[in-house]
PDB file of C-alpha atoms in Angstrom:
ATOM      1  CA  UNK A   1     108.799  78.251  82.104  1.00 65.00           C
ATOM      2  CA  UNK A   2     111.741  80.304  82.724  1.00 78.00           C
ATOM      3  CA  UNK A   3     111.551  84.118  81.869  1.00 93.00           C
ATOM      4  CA  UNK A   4     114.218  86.237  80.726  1.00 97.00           C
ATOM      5  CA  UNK A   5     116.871  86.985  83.573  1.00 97.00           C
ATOM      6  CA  UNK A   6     119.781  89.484  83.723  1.00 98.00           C
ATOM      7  CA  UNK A   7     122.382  89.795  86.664  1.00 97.00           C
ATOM      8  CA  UNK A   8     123.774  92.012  88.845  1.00 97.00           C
ATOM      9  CA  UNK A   9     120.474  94.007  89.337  1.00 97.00           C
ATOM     10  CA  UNK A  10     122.079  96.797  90.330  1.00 96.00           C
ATOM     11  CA  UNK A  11     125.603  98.100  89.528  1.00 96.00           C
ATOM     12  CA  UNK A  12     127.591 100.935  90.612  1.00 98.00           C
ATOM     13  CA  UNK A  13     130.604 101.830  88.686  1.00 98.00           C
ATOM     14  CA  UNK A  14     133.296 105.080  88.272  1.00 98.00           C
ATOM     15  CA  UNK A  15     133.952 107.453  85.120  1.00 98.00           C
ATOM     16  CA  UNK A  16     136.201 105.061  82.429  1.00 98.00           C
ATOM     17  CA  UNK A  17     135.667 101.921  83.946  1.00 98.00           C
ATOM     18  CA  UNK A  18     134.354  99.051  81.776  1.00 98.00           C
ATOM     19  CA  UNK A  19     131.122  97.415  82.884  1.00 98.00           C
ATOM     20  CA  UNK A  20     129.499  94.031  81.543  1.00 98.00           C
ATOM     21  CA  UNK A  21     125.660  93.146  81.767  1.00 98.00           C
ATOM     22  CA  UNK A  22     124.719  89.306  81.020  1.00 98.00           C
ATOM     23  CA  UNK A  23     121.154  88.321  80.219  1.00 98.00           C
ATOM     24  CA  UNK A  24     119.512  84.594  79.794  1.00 98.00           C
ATOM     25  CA  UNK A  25     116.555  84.587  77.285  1.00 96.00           C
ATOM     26  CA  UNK A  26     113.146  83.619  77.782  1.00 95.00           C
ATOM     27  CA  UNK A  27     113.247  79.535  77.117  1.00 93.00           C
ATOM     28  CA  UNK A  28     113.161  78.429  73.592  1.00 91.00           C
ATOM     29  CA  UNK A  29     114.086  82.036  72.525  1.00 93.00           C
ATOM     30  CA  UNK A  30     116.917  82.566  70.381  1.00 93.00           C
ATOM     31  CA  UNK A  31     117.370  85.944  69.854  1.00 94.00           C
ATOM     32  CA  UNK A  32     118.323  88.847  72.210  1.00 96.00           C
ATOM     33  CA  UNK A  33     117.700  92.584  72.226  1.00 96.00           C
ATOM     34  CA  UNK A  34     119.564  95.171  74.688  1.00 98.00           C
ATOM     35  CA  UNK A  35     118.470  98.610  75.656  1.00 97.00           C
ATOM     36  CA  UNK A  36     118.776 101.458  77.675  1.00 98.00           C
ATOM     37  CA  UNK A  37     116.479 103.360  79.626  1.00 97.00           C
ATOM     38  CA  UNK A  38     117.014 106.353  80.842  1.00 95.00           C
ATOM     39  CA  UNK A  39     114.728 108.012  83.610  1.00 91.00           C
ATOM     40  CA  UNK A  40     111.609 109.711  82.393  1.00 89.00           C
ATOM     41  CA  UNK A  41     112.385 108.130  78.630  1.00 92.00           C
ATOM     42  CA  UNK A  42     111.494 104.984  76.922  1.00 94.00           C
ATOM     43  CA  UNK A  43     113.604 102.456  75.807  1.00 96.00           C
ATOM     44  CA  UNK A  44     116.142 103.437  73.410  1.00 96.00           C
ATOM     45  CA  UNK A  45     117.616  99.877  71.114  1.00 95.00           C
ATOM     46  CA  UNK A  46     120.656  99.182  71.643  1.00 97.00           C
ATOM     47  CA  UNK A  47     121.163  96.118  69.377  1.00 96.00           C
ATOM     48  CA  UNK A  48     120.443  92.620  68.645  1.00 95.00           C
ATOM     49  CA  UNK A  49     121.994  89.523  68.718  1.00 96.00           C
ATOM     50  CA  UNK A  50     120.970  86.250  66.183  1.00 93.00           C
ATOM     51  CA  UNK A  51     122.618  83.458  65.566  1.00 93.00           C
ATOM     52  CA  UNK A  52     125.935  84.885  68.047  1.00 94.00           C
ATOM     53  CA  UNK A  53     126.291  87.786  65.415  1.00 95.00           C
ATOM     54  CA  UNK A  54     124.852  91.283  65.883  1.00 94.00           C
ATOM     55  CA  UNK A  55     122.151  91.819  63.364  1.00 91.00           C
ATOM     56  CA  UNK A  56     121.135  94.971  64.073  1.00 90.00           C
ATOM     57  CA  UNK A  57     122.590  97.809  65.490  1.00 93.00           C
ATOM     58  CA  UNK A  58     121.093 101.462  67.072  1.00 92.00           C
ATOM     59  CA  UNK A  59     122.372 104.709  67.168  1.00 93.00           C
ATOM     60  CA  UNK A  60     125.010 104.077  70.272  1.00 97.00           C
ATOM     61  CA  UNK A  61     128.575 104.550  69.814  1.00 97.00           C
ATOM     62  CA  UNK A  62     131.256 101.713  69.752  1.00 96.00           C
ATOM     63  CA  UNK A  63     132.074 101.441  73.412  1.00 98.00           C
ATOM     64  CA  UNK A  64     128.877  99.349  73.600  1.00 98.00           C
ATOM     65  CA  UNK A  65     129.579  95.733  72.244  1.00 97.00           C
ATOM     66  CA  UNK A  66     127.662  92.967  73.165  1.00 97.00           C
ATOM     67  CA  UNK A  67     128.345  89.010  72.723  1.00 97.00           C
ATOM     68  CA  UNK A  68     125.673  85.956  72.447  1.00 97.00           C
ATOM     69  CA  UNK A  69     126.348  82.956  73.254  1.00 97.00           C
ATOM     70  CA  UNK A  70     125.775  79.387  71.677  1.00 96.00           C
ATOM     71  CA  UNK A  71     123.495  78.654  74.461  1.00 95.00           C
ATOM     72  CA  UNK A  72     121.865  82.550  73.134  1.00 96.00           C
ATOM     73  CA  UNK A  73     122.467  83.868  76.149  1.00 97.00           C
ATOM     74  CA  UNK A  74     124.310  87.558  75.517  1.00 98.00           C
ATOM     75  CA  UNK A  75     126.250  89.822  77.088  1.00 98.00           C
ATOM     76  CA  UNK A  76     126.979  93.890  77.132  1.00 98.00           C
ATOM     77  CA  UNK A  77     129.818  95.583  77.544  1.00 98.00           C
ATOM     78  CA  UNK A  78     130.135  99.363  78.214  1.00 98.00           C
ATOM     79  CA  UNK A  79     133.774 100.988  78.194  1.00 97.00           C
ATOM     80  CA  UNK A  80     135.143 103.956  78.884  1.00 98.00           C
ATOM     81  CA  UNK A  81     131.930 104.595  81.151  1.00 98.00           C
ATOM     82  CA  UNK A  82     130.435 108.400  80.970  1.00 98.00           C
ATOM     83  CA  UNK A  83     128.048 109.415  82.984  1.00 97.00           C
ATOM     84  CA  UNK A  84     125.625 109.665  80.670  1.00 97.00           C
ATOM     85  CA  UNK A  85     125.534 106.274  80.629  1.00 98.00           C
ATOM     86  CA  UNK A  86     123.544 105.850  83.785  1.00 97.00           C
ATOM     87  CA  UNK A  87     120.232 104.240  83.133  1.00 97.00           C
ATOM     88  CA  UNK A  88     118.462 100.856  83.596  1.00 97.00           C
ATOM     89  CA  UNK A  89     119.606  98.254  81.073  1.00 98.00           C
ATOM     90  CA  UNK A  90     117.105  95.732  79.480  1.00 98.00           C
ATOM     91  CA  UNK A  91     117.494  92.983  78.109  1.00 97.00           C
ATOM     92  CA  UNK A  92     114.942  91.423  75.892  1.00 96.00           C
ATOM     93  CA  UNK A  93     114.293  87.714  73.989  1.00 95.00           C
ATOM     94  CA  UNK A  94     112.133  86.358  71.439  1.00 91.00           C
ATOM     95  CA  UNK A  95     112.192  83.627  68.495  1.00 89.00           C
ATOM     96  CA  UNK A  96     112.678  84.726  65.475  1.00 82.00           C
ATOM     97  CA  UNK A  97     110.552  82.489  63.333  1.00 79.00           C
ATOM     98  CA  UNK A  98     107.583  84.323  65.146  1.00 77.00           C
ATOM     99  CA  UNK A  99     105.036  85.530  63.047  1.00 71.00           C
ATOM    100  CA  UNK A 100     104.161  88.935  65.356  1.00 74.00           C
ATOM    101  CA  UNK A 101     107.856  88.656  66.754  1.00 78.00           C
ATOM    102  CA  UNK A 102     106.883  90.039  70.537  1.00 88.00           C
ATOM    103  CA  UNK A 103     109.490  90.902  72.447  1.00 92.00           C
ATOM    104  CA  UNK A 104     109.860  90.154  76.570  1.00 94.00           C
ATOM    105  CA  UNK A 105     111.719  91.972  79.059  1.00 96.00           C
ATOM    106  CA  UNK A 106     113.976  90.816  81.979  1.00 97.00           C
ATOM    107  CA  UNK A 107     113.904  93.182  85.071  1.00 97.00           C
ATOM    108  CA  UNK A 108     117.064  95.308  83.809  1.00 97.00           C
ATOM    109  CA  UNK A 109     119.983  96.146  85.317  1.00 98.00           C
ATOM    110  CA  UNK A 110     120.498  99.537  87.030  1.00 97.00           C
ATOM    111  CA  UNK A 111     123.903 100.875  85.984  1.00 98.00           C
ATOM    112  CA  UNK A 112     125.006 104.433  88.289  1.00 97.00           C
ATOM    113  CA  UNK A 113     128.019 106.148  87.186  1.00 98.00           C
ATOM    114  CA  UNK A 114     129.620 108.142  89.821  1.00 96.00           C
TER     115      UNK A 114
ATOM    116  CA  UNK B   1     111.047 113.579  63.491  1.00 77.00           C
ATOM    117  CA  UNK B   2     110.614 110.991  65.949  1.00 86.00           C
ATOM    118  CA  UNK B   3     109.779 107.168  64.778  1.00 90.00           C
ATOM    119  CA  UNK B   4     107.139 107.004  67.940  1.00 94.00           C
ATOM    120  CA  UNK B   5     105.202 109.949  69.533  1.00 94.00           C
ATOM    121  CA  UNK B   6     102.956 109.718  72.601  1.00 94.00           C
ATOM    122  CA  UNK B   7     101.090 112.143  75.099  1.00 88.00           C
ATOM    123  CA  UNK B   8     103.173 111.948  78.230  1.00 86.00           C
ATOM    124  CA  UNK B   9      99.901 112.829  79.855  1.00 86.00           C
ATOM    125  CA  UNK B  10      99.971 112.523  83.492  1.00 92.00           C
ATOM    126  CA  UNK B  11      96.378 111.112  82.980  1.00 94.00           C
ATOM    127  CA  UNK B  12      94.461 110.942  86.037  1.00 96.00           C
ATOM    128  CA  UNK B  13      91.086 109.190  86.231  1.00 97.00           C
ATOM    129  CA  UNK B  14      88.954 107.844  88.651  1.00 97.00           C
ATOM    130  CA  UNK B  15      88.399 104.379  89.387  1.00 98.00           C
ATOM    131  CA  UNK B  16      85.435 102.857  86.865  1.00 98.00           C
ATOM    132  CA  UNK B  17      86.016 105.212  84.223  1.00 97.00           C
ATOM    133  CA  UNK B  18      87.350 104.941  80.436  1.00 97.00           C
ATOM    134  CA  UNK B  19      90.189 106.281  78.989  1.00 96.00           C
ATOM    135  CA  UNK B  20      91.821 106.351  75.876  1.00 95.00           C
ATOM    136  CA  UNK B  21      95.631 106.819  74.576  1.00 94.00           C
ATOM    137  CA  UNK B  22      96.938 107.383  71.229  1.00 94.00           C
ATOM    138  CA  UNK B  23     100.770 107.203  69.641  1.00 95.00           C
ATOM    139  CA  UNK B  24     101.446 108.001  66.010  1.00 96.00           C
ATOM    140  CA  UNK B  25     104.288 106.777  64.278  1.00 95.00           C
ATOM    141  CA  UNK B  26     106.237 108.081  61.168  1.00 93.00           C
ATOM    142  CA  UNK B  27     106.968 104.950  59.302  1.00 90.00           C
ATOM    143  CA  UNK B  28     104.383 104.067  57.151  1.00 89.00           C
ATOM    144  CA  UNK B  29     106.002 100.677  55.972  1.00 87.00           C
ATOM    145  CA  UNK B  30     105.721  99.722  60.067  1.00 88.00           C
ATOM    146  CA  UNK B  31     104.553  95.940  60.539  1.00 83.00           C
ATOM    147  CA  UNK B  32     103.760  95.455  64.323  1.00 87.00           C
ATOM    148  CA  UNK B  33     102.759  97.107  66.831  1.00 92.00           C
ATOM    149  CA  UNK B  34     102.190  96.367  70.622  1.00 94.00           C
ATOM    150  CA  UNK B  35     101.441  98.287  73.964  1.00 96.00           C
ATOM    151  CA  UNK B  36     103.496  97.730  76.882  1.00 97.00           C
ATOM    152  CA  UNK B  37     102.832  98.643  80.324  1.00 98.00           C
ATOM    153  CA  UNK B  38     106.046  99.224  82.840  1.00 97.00           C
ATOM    154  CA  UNK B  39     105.723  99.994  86.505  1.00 96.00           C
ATOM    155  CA  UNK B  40     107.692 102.049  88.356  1.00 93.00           C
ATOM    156  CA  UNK B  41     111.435 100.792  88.798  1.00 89.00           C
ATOM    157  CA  UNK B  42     110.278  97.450  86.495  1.00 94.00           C
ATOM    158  CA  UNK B  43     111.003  96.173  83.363  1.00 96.00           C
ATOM    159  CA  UNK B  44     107.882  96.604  80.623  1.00 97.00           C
ATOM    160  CA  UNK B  45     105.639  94.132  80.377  1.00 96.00           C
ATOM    161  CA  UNK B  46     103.540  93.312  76.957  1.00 94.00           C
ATOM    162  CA  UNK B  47     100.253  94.084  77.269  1.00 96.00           C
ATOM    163  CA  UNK B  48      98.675  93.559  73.623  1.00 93.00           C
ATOM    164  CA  UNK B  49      99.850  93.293  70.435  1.00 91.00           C
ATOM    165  CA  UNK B  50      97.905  95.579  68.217  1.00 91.00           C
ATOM    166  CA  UNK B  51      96.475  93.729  65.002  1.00 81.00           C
ATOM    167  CA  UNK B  52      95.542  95.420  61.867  1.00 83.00           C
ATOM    168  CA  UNK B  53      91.481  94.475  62.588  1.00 79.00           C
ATOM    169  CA  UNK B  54      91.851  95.727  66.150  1.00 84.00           C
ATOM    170  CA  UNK B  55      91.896  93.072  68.788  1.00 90.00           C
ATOM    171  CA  UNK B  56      90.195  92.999  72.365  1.00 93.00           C
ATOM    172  CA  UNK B  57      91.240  91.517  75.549  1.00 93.00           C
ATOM    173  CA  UNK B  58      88.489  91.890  78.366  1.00 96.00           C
ATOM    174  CA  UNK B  59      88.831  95.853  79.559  1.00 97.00           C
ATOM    175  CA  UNK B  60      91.403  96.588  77.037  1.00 97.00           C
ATOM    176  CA  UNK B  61      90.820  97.269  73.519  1.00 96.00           C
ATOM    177  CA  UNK B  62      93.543  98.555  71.155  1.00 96.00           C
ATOM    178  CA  UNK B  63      93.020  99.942  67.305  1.00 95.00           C
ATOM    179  CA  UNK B  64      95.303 100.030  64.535  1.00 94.00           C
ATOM    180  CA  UNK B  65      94.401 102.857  61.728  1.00 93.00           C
ATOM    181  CA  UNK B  66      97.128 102.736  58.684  1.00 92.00           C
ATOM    182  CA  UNK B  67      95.644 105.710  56.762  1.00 92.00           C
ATOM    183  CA  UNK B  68      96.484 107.690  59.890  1.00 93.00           C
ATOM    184  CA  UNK B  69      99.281 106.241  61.221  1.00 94.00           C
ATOM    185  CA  UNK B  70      98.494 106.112  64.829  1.00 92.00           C
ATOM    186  CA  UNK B  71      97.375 103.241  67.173  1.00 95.00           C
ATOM    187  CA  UNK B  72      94.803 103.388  70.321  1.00 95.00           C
ATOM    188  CA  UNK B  73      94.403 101.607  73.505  1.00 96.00           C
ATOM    189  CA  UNK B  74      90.711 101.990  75.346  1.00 97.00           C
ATOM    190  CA  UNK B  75      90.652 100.760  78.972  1.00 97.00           C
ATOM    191  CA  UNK B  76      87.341 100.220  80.119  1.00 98.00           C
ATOM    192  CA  UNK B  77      86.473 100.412  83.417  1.00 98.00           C
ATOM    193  CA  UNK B  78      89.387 101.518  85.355  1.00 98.00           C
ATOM    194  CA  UNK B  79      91.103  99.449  87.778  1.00 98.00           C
ATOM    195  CA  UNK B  80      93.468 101.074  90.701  1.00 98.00           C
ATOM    196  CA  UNK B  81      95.943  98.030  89.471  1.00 97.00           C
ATOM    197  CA  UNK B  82      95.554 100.082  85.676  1.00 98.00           C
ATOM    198  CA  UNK B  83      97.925 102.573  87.251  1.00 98.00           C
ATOM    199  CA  UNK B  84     100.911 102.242  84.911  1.00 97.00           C
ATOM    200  CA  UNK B  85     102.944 103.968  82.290  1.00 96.00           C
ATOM    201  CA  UNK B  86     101.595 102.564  79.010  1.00 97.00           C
ATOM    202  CA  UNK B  87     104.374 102.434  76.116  1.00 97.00           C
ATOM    203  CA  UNK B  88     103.408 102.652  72.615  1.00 96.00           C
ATOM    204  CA  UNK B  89     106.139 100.427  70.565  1.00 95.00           C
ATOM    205  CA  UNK B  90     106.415 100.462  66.810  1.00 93.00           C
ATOM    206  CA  UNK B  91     108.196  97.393  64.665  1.00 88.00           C
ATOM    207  CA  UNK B  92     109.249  98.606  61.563  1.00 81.00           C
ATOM    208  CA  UNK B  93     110.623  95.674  59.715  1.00 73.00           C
ATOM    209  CA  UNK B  94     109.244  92.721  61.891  1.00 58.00           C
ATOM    210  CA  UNK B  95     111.938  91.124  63.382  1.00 59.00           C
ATOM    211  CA  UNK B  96     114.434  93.688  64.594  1.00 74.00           C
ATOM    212  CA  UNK B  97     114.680  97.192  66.370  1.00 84.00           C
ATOM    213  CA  UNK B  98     111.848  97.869  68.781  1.00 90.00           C
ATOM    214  CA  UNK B  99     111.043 102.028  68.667  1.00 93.00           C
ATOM    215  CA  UNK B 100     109.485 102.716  71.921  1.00 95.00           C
ATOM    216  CA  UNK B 101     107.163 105.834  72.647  1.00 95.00           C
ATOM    217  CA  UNK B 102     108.229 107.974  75.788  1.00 94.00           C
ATOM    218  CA  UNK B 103     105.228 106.073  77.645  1.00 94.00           C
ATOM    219  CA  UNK B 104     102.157 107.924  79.092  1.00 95.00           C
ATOM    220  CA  UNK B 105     101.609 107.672  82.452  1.00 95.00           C
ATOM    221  CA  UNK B 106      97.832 106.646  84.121  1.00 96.00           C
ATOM    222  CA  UNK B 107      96.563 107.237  87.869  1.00 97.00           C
ATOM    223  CA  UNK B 108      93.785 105.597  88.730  1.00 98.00           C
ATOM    224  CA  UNK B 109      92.323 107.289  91.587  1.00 97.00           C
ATOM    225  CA  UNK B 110      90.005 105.629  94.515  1.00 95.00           C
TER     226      UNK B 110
END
């Protein structure tokens, strides 16, 4: 049973360049959650993606956008990259018709921005 | 105020011994509720989800009290593998936005 993956692991990138983060959900999943993590902090929500449409949406400016797939795997982009922006990215799945709706985690991504 | 609110701790214990953790969280319409536990550099991992009678799962017990607004997690009989950062994560409308706690960190000590 395939768990939820996300490539590259680790990414190093420059002040206002554009970055994007893919994730594959946990199988039989179908929905998909991104957020960041910066050092010391937890997770902060980035949004969520149902059904290829965002369905909810934290308190991060528009420069994050994300995609999902028909397949529900999602992407997320970052543009205009600030270096505030440095922290591990997760990515996490579960089904929606779940009665306790747990979420699980893929092993992040690791965005630096030099 | 925040949605989530842990002790950051450090806690450090020695190995066999008991300890407890508690988050409170300010939305008193909240529907789930789950601990995670992340190691360093790793994604979190779910450790329990917290139901409203309390469930147990061998060493590791976790409460849920409404009236206060704050859920527990009890580790009996501490394990040098227990060593961890233990994130308290609140579900206000079942289905979307996770609100994580800052995550309190455990030592287990030989």
């Amino acid at each position: 049973d395939a768990g939820v993956t996300q490539s590259p692991t680790h990414l190093i990138k420059t002040r206002g360049q554009q970055v994007t983060l893919r994730c594959s959900p946990k199988s039989g999943h179908d929905t998909v959650s991104w957020y960041q993590q910066a050092l010391g902090q937890g997770p902060q929500f980035i949004f969520q993606y149902y059904e290829e449409e965002e369905r909810q949406r934290g308190n991060f400016p528009d420069r994050f956008s994300g995609h999902q797939f028909p397949n529900y795997s999602s992407e997320l982009n970052v543009n205009a990259l600030l270096l505030g922006d440095s922290a591990l990215y997760l990515c996490a799945s579960s089904l929606v018709s779940s009665s306790y709706n747990e979420q699980f985690f893929g092993p992040g991504t690791r965005l630096t921005v030099l | 105020r925040k949605e989530v609110e842990q002790d950051p701790g450090p806690f450090n214990v020695p190995e066999g011994a008991t300890v407890a953790f508690n988050c409170t969280y300010s939305n008193s319409a909240s529907q789930s509720f789950f601990w995670y536990r992340q190691d360093c550099r790793k994604e979190p991992k779910l450790l329990m989800s917290v139901y409203s009678s309390g469930n147990e799962d061998g060493r590791f017990t976790a409460q849920l009290n409404r009236a206060s607004q704050y859920i527990s997690l009890l580790i009996r009989d501490s394990k040098l593998s227990d060593s961890a950062t233990y994130l308290c994560v609140v579900n206000p409308n079942a289905g979307n936005q996770f609100y994580f706690g800052t995550g309190t960190s455990l030592t287990v000590i030989p």
